[in-house]
Amino acid sequence: MRAAVLLCASGAAVCQAAPDQRPVVASVVAGLWLWSAVYVRWGGRLLLVDTAVVLALCLSQRWLVPPESLGDSTNWVFAVVSCTVVAQQWLTSAGTGALLTAIVVAAHLTGNFLAAPDGWFDAVPIGLWSLGEAGLSRLLFLLVLQGSRRADRAIAESASARRDAAVAAARRDDEREHLALLHDTAAATLLAVGSRMVGPGEPWLADQAVRDLEVLASQPGFPEGEVDLALLLDEVARHAPVAVRTRSPGPVPVAAVPAAAVGAAVREALTNVGRHAGVDLAEVVLSRADGVVVVEVVDHGRGFAPDAVPAHRRGLARSIGQRMDRVGGRAVVTSAPGAGTLVRLEWPDG
């Protein structure tokens, strides 16, 4: 800031100077420019040295300022002094800033006295105005500092609120995933036995119970990399409660997280076929087109009215719909009484 003021004042300094003073004034201005470059580079660490430079400038006014400009605002040295006392308030404590201001103003008045002992008193009002400028600068600095602290607190509180909301959302997602796993595994197996959909002598029942326990006992993790969705769906089909005919175009590599979600949704859809459709065969069709991975689970059973499903039933809404939502996909269920059911799962691959 002071360098900008010096840019304006230096031209006035050279123009105001008498012909015999101009070489000296030009040299001093050039020296001030050189010092400004050093001070801008090293900053507040040279504050005391900078103050000494300004003091020397003030005490040299008899050689640098025309007599008619000493006691008014056309004094280019006063412009440098005024800018200095304003800026010092931003770099120092209140006590240090007041002390440096008093020293600089006293040096300015002393330089006026040395240059014009008979008229130096004319410079007192404008010199004292520098004290007012410094006080206003300090007040502005404190107001800005207070406002910035309020802004910092508001930003910190907002960040804390966002962090708490993110943690709460992560906990809810974890709880939903746990409930979905529970519904898809042990709850589904126990319901099948309890409702006598399968008998205790079914050969696959014990293996299914073991798999349910392994899933529930495993630690949650975040799978990485890619998996072949076709192989994953084949594995799901092998353990389904109904016979499943699968169709795919070959290997379909998909990121592990959405692949796991699709596999779990297909498992739930096949469980619903065995539980409600009244048929013993379903079809799983995998395809990829236009950057979208599509999996369709089709049965030709008794069907149902999707709008009539009670809100407390978790299978469609949570184990299928919400699970796909969480990975950025979607699930569409199309069915009607007597017309079978189509569960279409879509995930935008990339």
Short mmCIF file of C-alpha atoms in Angstrom, two decimals:
data_model
loop_
_atom_site.label_atom_id
_atom_site.label_comp_id
_atom_site.label_asym_id
_atom_site.label_seq_id
_atom_site.Cartn_x
_atom_site.Cartn_y
_atom_site.Cartn_z
CA MET A 1 0.00 0.00 0.00
CA ARG A 2 2.75 2.42 0.86
CA ALA A 3 4.56 1.54 -2.35
CA ALA A 4 1.43 2.62 -4.26
CA VAL A 5 1.35 5.89 -2.30
CA LEU A 6 5.06 6.38 -2.97
CA LEU A 7 4.43 5.89 -6.70
CA CYS A 8 2.06 8.86 -6.67
CA ALA A 9 4.11 10.97 -4.26
CA SER A 10 7.47 10.50 -5.95
CA GLY A 11 6.32 12.29 -9.09
CA ALA A 12 5.11 15.23 -7.00
CA ALA A 13 8.38 15.19 -5.05
CA VAL A 14 10.52 15.58 -8.15
CA CYS A 15 8.20 18.19 -9.71
CA GLN A 16 8.01 20.30 -6.53
CA ALA A 17 11.73 20.29 -5.88
CA ALA A 18 13.84 23.24 -6.87
CA PRO A 19 16.30 22.55 -9.70
CA ASP A 20 19.22 22.30 -7.34
CA GLN A 21 17.27 19.88 -5.09
CA ARG A 22 16.08 17.52 -7.78
CA PRO A 23 19.14 15.27 -7.92
CA VAL A 24 18.96 14.73 -4.17
CA VAL A 25 15.18 14.20 -4.18
CA ALA A 26 15.41 11.81 -7.12
CA SER A 27 18.13 9.83 -5.34
CA VAL A 28 16.10 9.63 -2.13
CA VAL A 29 12.99 8.55 -4.04
CA ALA A 30 14.99 5.86 -5.85
CA GLY A 31 16.37 4.68 -2.50
CA LEU A 32 12.85 4.52 -1.07
CA TRP A 33 11.74 2.44 -4.03
CA LEU A 34 14.64 0.05 -3.49
CA TRP A 35 13.84 -0.19 0.21
CA SER A 36 10.14 -0.77 -0.57
CA ALA A 37 11.09 -3.74 -2.75
CA VAL A 38 13.16 -5.20 0.11
CA TYR A 39 10.41 -4.54 2.66
CA VAL A 40 7.68 -6.08 0.49
CA ARG A 41 9.85 -9.19 0.15
CA TRP A 42 10.67 -9.63 3.84
CA GLY A 43 7.59 -8.07 5.45
CA GLY A 44 7.00 -7.34 9.12
CA ARG A 45 10.33 -8.76 10.27
CA LEU A 46 11.92 -5.47 9.18
CA LEU A 47 9.32 -3.24 10.82
CA LEU A 48 11.79 -1.47 13.13
CA VAL A 49 14.26 -0.92 10.27
CA ASP A 50 11.42 0.44 8.16
CA THR A 51 10.45 2.83 10.94
CA ALA A 52 14.06 4.03 11.11
CA VAL A 53 14.01 4.71 7.36
CA VAL A 54 10.83 6.78 7.74
CA LEU A 55 12.34 8.67 10.70
CA ALA A 56 15.40 9.53 8.60
CA LEU A 57 13.10 10.71 5.81
CA CYS A 58 11.21 12.96 8.23
CA LEU A 59 14.35 14.52 9.63
CA SER A 60 15.66 15.24 6.10
CA GLN A 61 12.73 17.41 4.99
CA ARG A 62 14.87 20.57 4.81
CA TRP A 63 16.62 19.06 1.76
CA LEU A 64 13.64 17.23 0.25
CA VAL A 65 10.55 19.45 0.56
CA PRO A 66 10.05 23.03 -0.69
CA PRO A 67 9.44 25.48 2.19
CA GLU A 68 5.96 26.38 0.93
CA SER A 69 4.86 22.71 1.17
CA LEU A 70 6.25 21.89 4.62
CA GLY A 71 3.17 22.70 6.68
CA ASP A 72 0.33 21.38 4.47
CA SER A 73 -0.89 18.23 2.75
CA THR A 74 1.15 18.83 -0.39
CA ASN A 75 4.21 17.69 1.57
CA TRP A 76 5.09 14.39 -0.10
CA VAL A 77 6.98 13.21 3.00
CA PHE A 78 3.78 13.67 5.00
CA ALA A 79 1.99 11.37 2.53
CA VAL A 80 4.57 8.66 3.28
CA VAL A 81 4.28 9.31 7.04
CA SER A 82 0.50 9.17 6.93
CA CYS A 83 0.47 5.85 5.06
CA THR A 84 3.11 4.41 7.39
CA VAL A 85 1.23 5.13 10.64
CA VAL A 86 -1.97 3.71 9.12
CA ALA A 87 -0.31 0.46 7.99
CA GLN A 88 1.64 -0.04 11.21
CA GLN A 89 -1.64 -0.61 13.06
CA TRP A 90 -2.17 -3.80 11.08
CA LEU A 91 1.24 -5.23 11.91
CA THR A 92 1.61 -4.48 15.63
CA SER A 93 -0.17 -4.67 18.95
CA ALA A 94 -2.14 -1.64 20.11
CA GLY A 95 0.64 -0.46 22.45
CA THR A 96 3.44 -0.91 19.93
CA GLY A 97 1.38 0.74 17.20
CA ALA A 98 0.65 3.77 19.38
CA LEU A 99 4.33 4.11 20.34
CA LEU A 100 5.58 3.88 16.74
CA THR A 101 2.92 6.38 15.60
CA ALA A 102 3.95 8.87 18.27
CA ILE A 103 7.63 8.50 17.31
CA VAL A 104 6.96 8.93 13.57
CA VAL A 105 4.69 11.97 14.08
CA ALA A 106 7.23 13.55 16.45
CA ALA A 107 9.97 12.98 13.85
CA HIS A 108 7.81 14.57 11.18
CA LEU A 109 7.22 17.68 13.31
CA THR A 110 10.92 17.78 14.24
CA GLY A 111 11.86 17.64 10.58
CA ASN A 112 9.50 20.54 9.92
CA PHE A 113 11.12 22.51 12.75
CA LEU A 114 14.62 21.83 11.41
CA ALA A 115 13.54 22.94 7.94
CA ALA A 116 11.59 26.07 9.02
CA PRO A 117 12.04 26.97 12.68
CA ASP A 118 9.78 30.00 12.33
CA GLY A 119 6.81 28.25 10.70
CA TRP A 120 6.92 24.70 11.99
CA PHE A 121 3.85 25.30 14.15
CA ASP A 122 1.75 25.34 10.96
CA ALA A 123 2.51 21.63 10.55
CA VAL A 124 1.18 20.67 14.01
CA PRO A 125 -2.52 20.32 13.04
CA ILE A 126 -1.79 18.11 10.04
CA GLY A 127 0.77 16.17 12.08
CA LEU A 128 -1.79 15.56 14.81
CA TRP A 129 -4.22 14.42 12.13
CA SER A 130 -1.86 11.50 11.58
CA LEU A 131 -2.66 10.42 15.13
CA GLY A 132 -6.35 10.42 14.22
CA GLU A 133 -5.66 8.40 11.06
CA ALA A 134 -3.73 5.86 13.10
CA GLY A 135 -6.58 5.62 15.62
CA LEU A 136 -9.17 5.11 12.89
CA SER A 137 -6.94 2.49 11.27
CA ARG A 138 -6.63 0.63 14.57
CA LEU A 139 -10.42 0.76 15.04
CA LEU A 140 -11.02 -0.55 11.52
CA PHE A 141 -8.48 -3.31 12.09
CA LEU A 142 -10.22 -4.39 15.30
CA LEU A 143 -13.63 -4.38 13.60
CA VAL A 144 -12.33 -6.47 10.69
CA LEU A 145 -10.57 -8.82 13.11
CA GLN A 146 -13.74 -9.25 15.16
CA GLY A 147 -15.79 -9.88 12.04
CA SER A 148 -13.30 -12.40 10.72
CA ARG A 149 -13.33 -14.27 14.03
CA ARG A 150 -17.11 -14.40 13.89
CA ALA A 151 -16.88 -15.70 10.34
CA ASP A 152 -14.30 -18.31 11.42
CA ARG A 153 -16.59 -19.47 14.21
CA ALA A 154 -19.55 -19.64 11.85
CA ILE A 155 -17.51 -21.63 9.31
CA ALA A 156 -16.25 -23.97 12.04
CA GLU A 157 -19.77 -24.50 13.37
CA SER A 158 -21.06 -25.11 9.87
CA ALA A 159 -18.26 -27.59 9.19
CA SER A 160 -18.99 -29.32 12.49
CA ALA A 161 -22.69 -29.51 11.63
CA ARG A 162 -21.89 -30.96 8.20
CA ARG A 163 -19.51 -33.46 9.78
CA ASP A 164 -22.13 -34.50 12.35
CA ALA A 165 -24.74 -34.82 9.61
CA ALA A 166 -22.36 -36.94 7.53
CA VAL A 167 -21.62 -39.18 10.52
CA ALA A 168 -25.34 -39.53 11.27
CA ALA A 169 -26.04 -40.33 7.62
CA ALA A 170 -23.25 -42.92 7.60
CA ARG A 171 -24.69 -44.50 10.74
CA ARG A 172 -28.16 -44.61 9.18
CA ASP A 173 -26.70 -46.19 6.03
CA ASP A 174 -24.89 -48.73 8.15
CA GLU A 175 -28.06 -49.51 10.08
CA ARG A 176 -30.07 -49.82 6.87
CA GLU A 177 -27.44 -52.14 5.39
CA HIS A 178 -27.45 -54.24 8.56
CA LEU A 179 -31.25 -54.50 8.52
CA ALA A 180 -31.17 -55.35 4.82
CA LEU A 181 -28.60 -58.10 5.43
CA LEU A 182 -30.63 -59.44 8.33
CA HIS A 183 -33.76 -59.43 6.19
CA ASP A 184 -32.00 -61.08 3.25
CA THR A 185 -30.36 -63.83 5.30
CA ALA A 186 -31.49 -65.17 8.65
CA ALA A 187 -34.91 -63.51 8.64
CA ALA A 188 -35.74 -64.88 5.20
CA THR A 189 -34.56 -68.39 6.11
CA LEU A 190 -36.45 -68.43 9.41
CA LEU A 191 -39.59 -67.11 7.72
CA ALA A 192 -39.40 -69.81 5.07
CA VAL A 193 -39.18 -72.48 7.77
CA GLY A 194 -41.72 -70.88 10.07
CA SER A 195 -44.31 -70.46 7.33
CA ARG A 196 -43.65 -74.06 6.15
CA MET A 197 -42.61 -72.88 2.71
CA VAL A 198 -39.80 -75.44 3.08
CA GLY A 199 -39.57 -78.47 5.25
CA PRO A 200 -36.82 -79.17 7.77
CA GLY A 201 -35.53 -81.97 5.58
CA GLU A 202 -34.64 -79.77 2.62
CA PRO A 203 -31.02 -80.59 1.70
CA TRP A 204 -30.02 -76.96 1.05
CA LEU A 205 -31.49 -75.55 4.27
CA ALA A 206 -28.53 -76.28 6.55
CA ASP A 207 -26.07 -74.86 4.00
CA GLN A 208 -28.23 -71.75 3.69
CA ALA A 209 -28.25 -71.28 7.47
CA VAL A 210 -24.46 -71.57 7.57
CA ARG A 211 -24.14 -68.95 4.82
CA ASP A 212 -26.52 -66.65 6.68
CA LEU A 213 -24.44 -66.87 9.83
CA GLU A 214 -21.21 -66.24 7.95
CA VAL A 215 -22.64 -63.10 6.36
CA LEU A 216 -23.95 -61.74 9.67
CA ALA A 217 -20.74 -62.55 11.56
CA SER A 218 -18.39 -61.04 9.01
CA GLN A 219 -16.96 -57.57 9.63
CA PRO A 220 -18.26 -54.82 7.35
CA GLY A 221 -15.81 -53.71 4.74
CA PHE A 222 -15.43 -51.63 1.61
CA PRO A 223 -14.67 -53.86 -1.39
CA GLU A 224 -12.31 -52.43 -3.95
CA GLY A 225 -11.50 -53.06 -7.58
CA GLU A 226 -13.80 -54.79 -10.05
CA VAL A 227 -15.64 -58.10 -10.09
CA ASP A 228 -17.29 -60.06 -12.85
CA LEU A 229 -20.98 -59.43 -12.29
CA ALA A 230 -21.90 -62.45 -14.43
CA LEU A 231 -19.98 -64.82 -12.13
CA LEU A 232 -21.44 -63.12 -9.06
CA LEU A 233 -25.00 -63.58 -10.33
CA ASP A 234 -24.27 -67.22 -11.18
CA GLU A 235 -23.21 -67.72 -7.56
CA VAL A 236 -26.39 -66.03 -6.31
CA ALA A 237 -28.48 -68.20 -8.65
CA ARG A 238 -26.89 -71.42 -7.37
CA HIS A 239 -28.08 -70.69 -3.83
CA ALA A 240 -31.53 -69.37 -4.71
CA PRO A 241 -34.64 -71.13 -3.33
CA VAL A 242 -35.89 -71.68 -6.91
CA ALA A 243 -34.26 -72.87 -10.09
CA VAL A 244 -32.72 -69.99 -12.00
CA ARG A 245 -31.87 -69.69 -15.66
CA THR A 246 -29.19 -67.02 -16.23
CA ARG A 247 -28.26 -65.22 -19.40
CA SER A 248 -25.36 -62.81 -19.88
CA PRO A 249 -23.21 -61.54 -22.76
CA GLY A 250 -20.10 -62.92 -21.09
CA PRO A 251 -17.89 -61.33 -18.43
CA VAL A 252 -19.26 -57.98 -17.25
CA PRO A 253 -16.64 -56.25 -15.03
CA VAL A 254 -18.28 -53.85 -12.57
CA ALA A 255 -16.93 -51.94 -9.58
CA ALA A 256 -17.10 -54.09 -6.48
CA VAL A 257 -19.43 -51.88 -4.40
CA PRO A 258 -22.29 -51.58 -6.93
CA ALA A 259 -21.76 -55.23 -7.95
CA ALA A 260 -22.31 -56.30 -4.34
CA ALA A 261 -25.47 -54.16 -4.17
CA VAL A 262 -26.82 -55.65 -7.41
CA GLY A 263 -26.03 -59.16 -6.23
CA ALA A 264 -27.84 -58.60 -2.92
CA ALA A 265 -30.84 -57.08 -4.71
CA VAL A 266 -31.03 -60.06 -7.08
CA ARG A 267 -30.80 -62.46 -4.13
CA GLU A 268 -33.74 -60.70 -2.47
CA ALA A 269 -35.73 -60.72 -5.71
CA LEU A 270 -35.18 -64.49 -6.11
CA THR A 271 -36.11 -65.03 -2.47
CA ASN A 272 -39.38 -63.22 -3.14
CA VAL A 273 -40.00 -65.47 -6.14
CA GLY A 274 -39.62 -68.56 -3.99
CA ARG A 275 -41.73 -67.05 -1.22
CA HIS A 276 -44.58 -65.47 -3.13
CA ALA A 277 -44.65 -66.26 -6.86
CA GLY A 278 -45.84 -69.85 -6.64
CA VAL A 279 -43.40 -71.05 -9.31
CA ASP A 280 -40.14 -72.94 -9.11
CA LEU A 281 -38.31 -71.23 -11.97
CA ALA A 282 -37.01 -67.69 -12.50
CA GLU A 283 -34.79 -66.05 -15.06
CA VAL A 284 -31.92 -63.58 -14.51
CA VAL A 285 -30.83 -61.60 -17.57
CA LEU A 286 -27.67 -59.46 -17.49
CA SER A 287 -26.83 -56.91 -20.18
CA ARG A 288 -24.79 -53.77 -20.72
CA ALA A 289 -25.68 -51.08 -23.23
CA ASP A 290 -24.91 -47.36 -23.60
CA GLY A 291 -22.92 -47.29 -20.38
CA VAL A 292 -25.72 -48.83 -18.26
CA VAL A 293 -25.59 -52.25 -16.62
CA VAL A 294 -29.05 -53.82 -16.52
CA VAL A 295 -30.13 -56.91 -14.60
CA GLU A 296 -33.67 -58.26 -14.95
CA VAL A 297 -35.19 -60.88 -12.66
CA VAL A 298 -38.26 -62.38 -14.32
CA ASP A 299 -40.82 -64.90 -13.13
CA HIS A 300 -44.17 -65.98 -14.55
CA GLY A 301 -45.84 -66.52 -11.23
CA ARG A 302 -48.96 -65.13 -9.62
CA GLY A 303 -47.70 -61.51 -9.56
CA PHE A 304 -48.96 -58.77 -7.27
CA ALA A 305 -49.98 -55.11 -7.19
CA PRO A 306 -46.85 -53.08 -6.20
CA ASP A 307 -48.95 -50.15 -4.97
CA ALA A 308 -50.71 -52.44 -2.51
CA VAL A 309 -47.53 -53.61 -0.73
CA PRO A 310 -47.69 -52.49 2.96
CA ALA A 311 -45.15 -49.85 4.00
CA HIS A 312 -43.62 -52.12 6.66
CA ARG A 313 -42.57 -54.73 4.10
CA ARG A 314 -38.82 -54.33 3.64
CA GLY A 315 -38.08 -56.52 0.62
CA LEU A 316 -38.88 -54.20 -2.27
CA ALA A 317 -38.32 -50.84 -0.61
CA ARG A 318 -35.15 -51.50 1.38
CA SER A 319 -33.40 -54.67 0.28
CA ILE A 320 -33.86 -53.77 -3.38
CA GLY A 321 -34.85 -50.11 -3.89
CA GLN A 322 -32.77 -48.35 -1.23
CA ARG A 323 -29.81 -50.62 -1.80
CA MET A 324 -29.66 -49.58 -5.45
CA ASP A 325 -30.21 -45.93 -4.53
CA ARG A 326 -27.17 -45.97 -2.25
CA VAL A 327 -24.83 -46.93 -5.11
CA GLY A 328 -26.36 -44.49 -7.59
CA GLY A 329 -28.57 -46.98 -9.40
CA ARG A 330 -32.26 -47.63 -9.43
CA ALA A 331 -34.75 -50.47 -9.23
CA VAL A 332 -38.06 -50.70 -11.08
CA VAL A 333 -40.60 -53.39 -10.21
CA THR A 334 -43.30 -54.20 -12.75
CA SER A 335 -46.01 -56.67 -11.81
CA ALA A 336 -49.72 -57.31 -11.85
CA PRO A 337 -51.87 -60.09 -10.35
CA GLY A 338 -51.64 -63.16 -12.57
CA ALA A 339 -49.06 -61.57 -14.89
CA GLY A 340 -45.77 -62.47 -13.21
CA THR A 341 -43.11 -60.01 -11.97
CA LEU A 342 -40.19 -58.18 -13.54
CA VAL A 343 -37.54 -56.60 -11.29
CA ARG A 344 -35.25 -54.36 -13.35
CA LEU A 345 -32.01 -53.15 -11.77
CA GLU A 346 -29.99 -50.42 -13.49
CA TRP A 347 -26.58 -49.01 -12.66
CA PRO A 348 -24.82 -46.35 -14.77
CA ASP A 349 -21.36 -47.80 -15.35
CA GLY A 350 -19.08 -44.73 -15.53
#
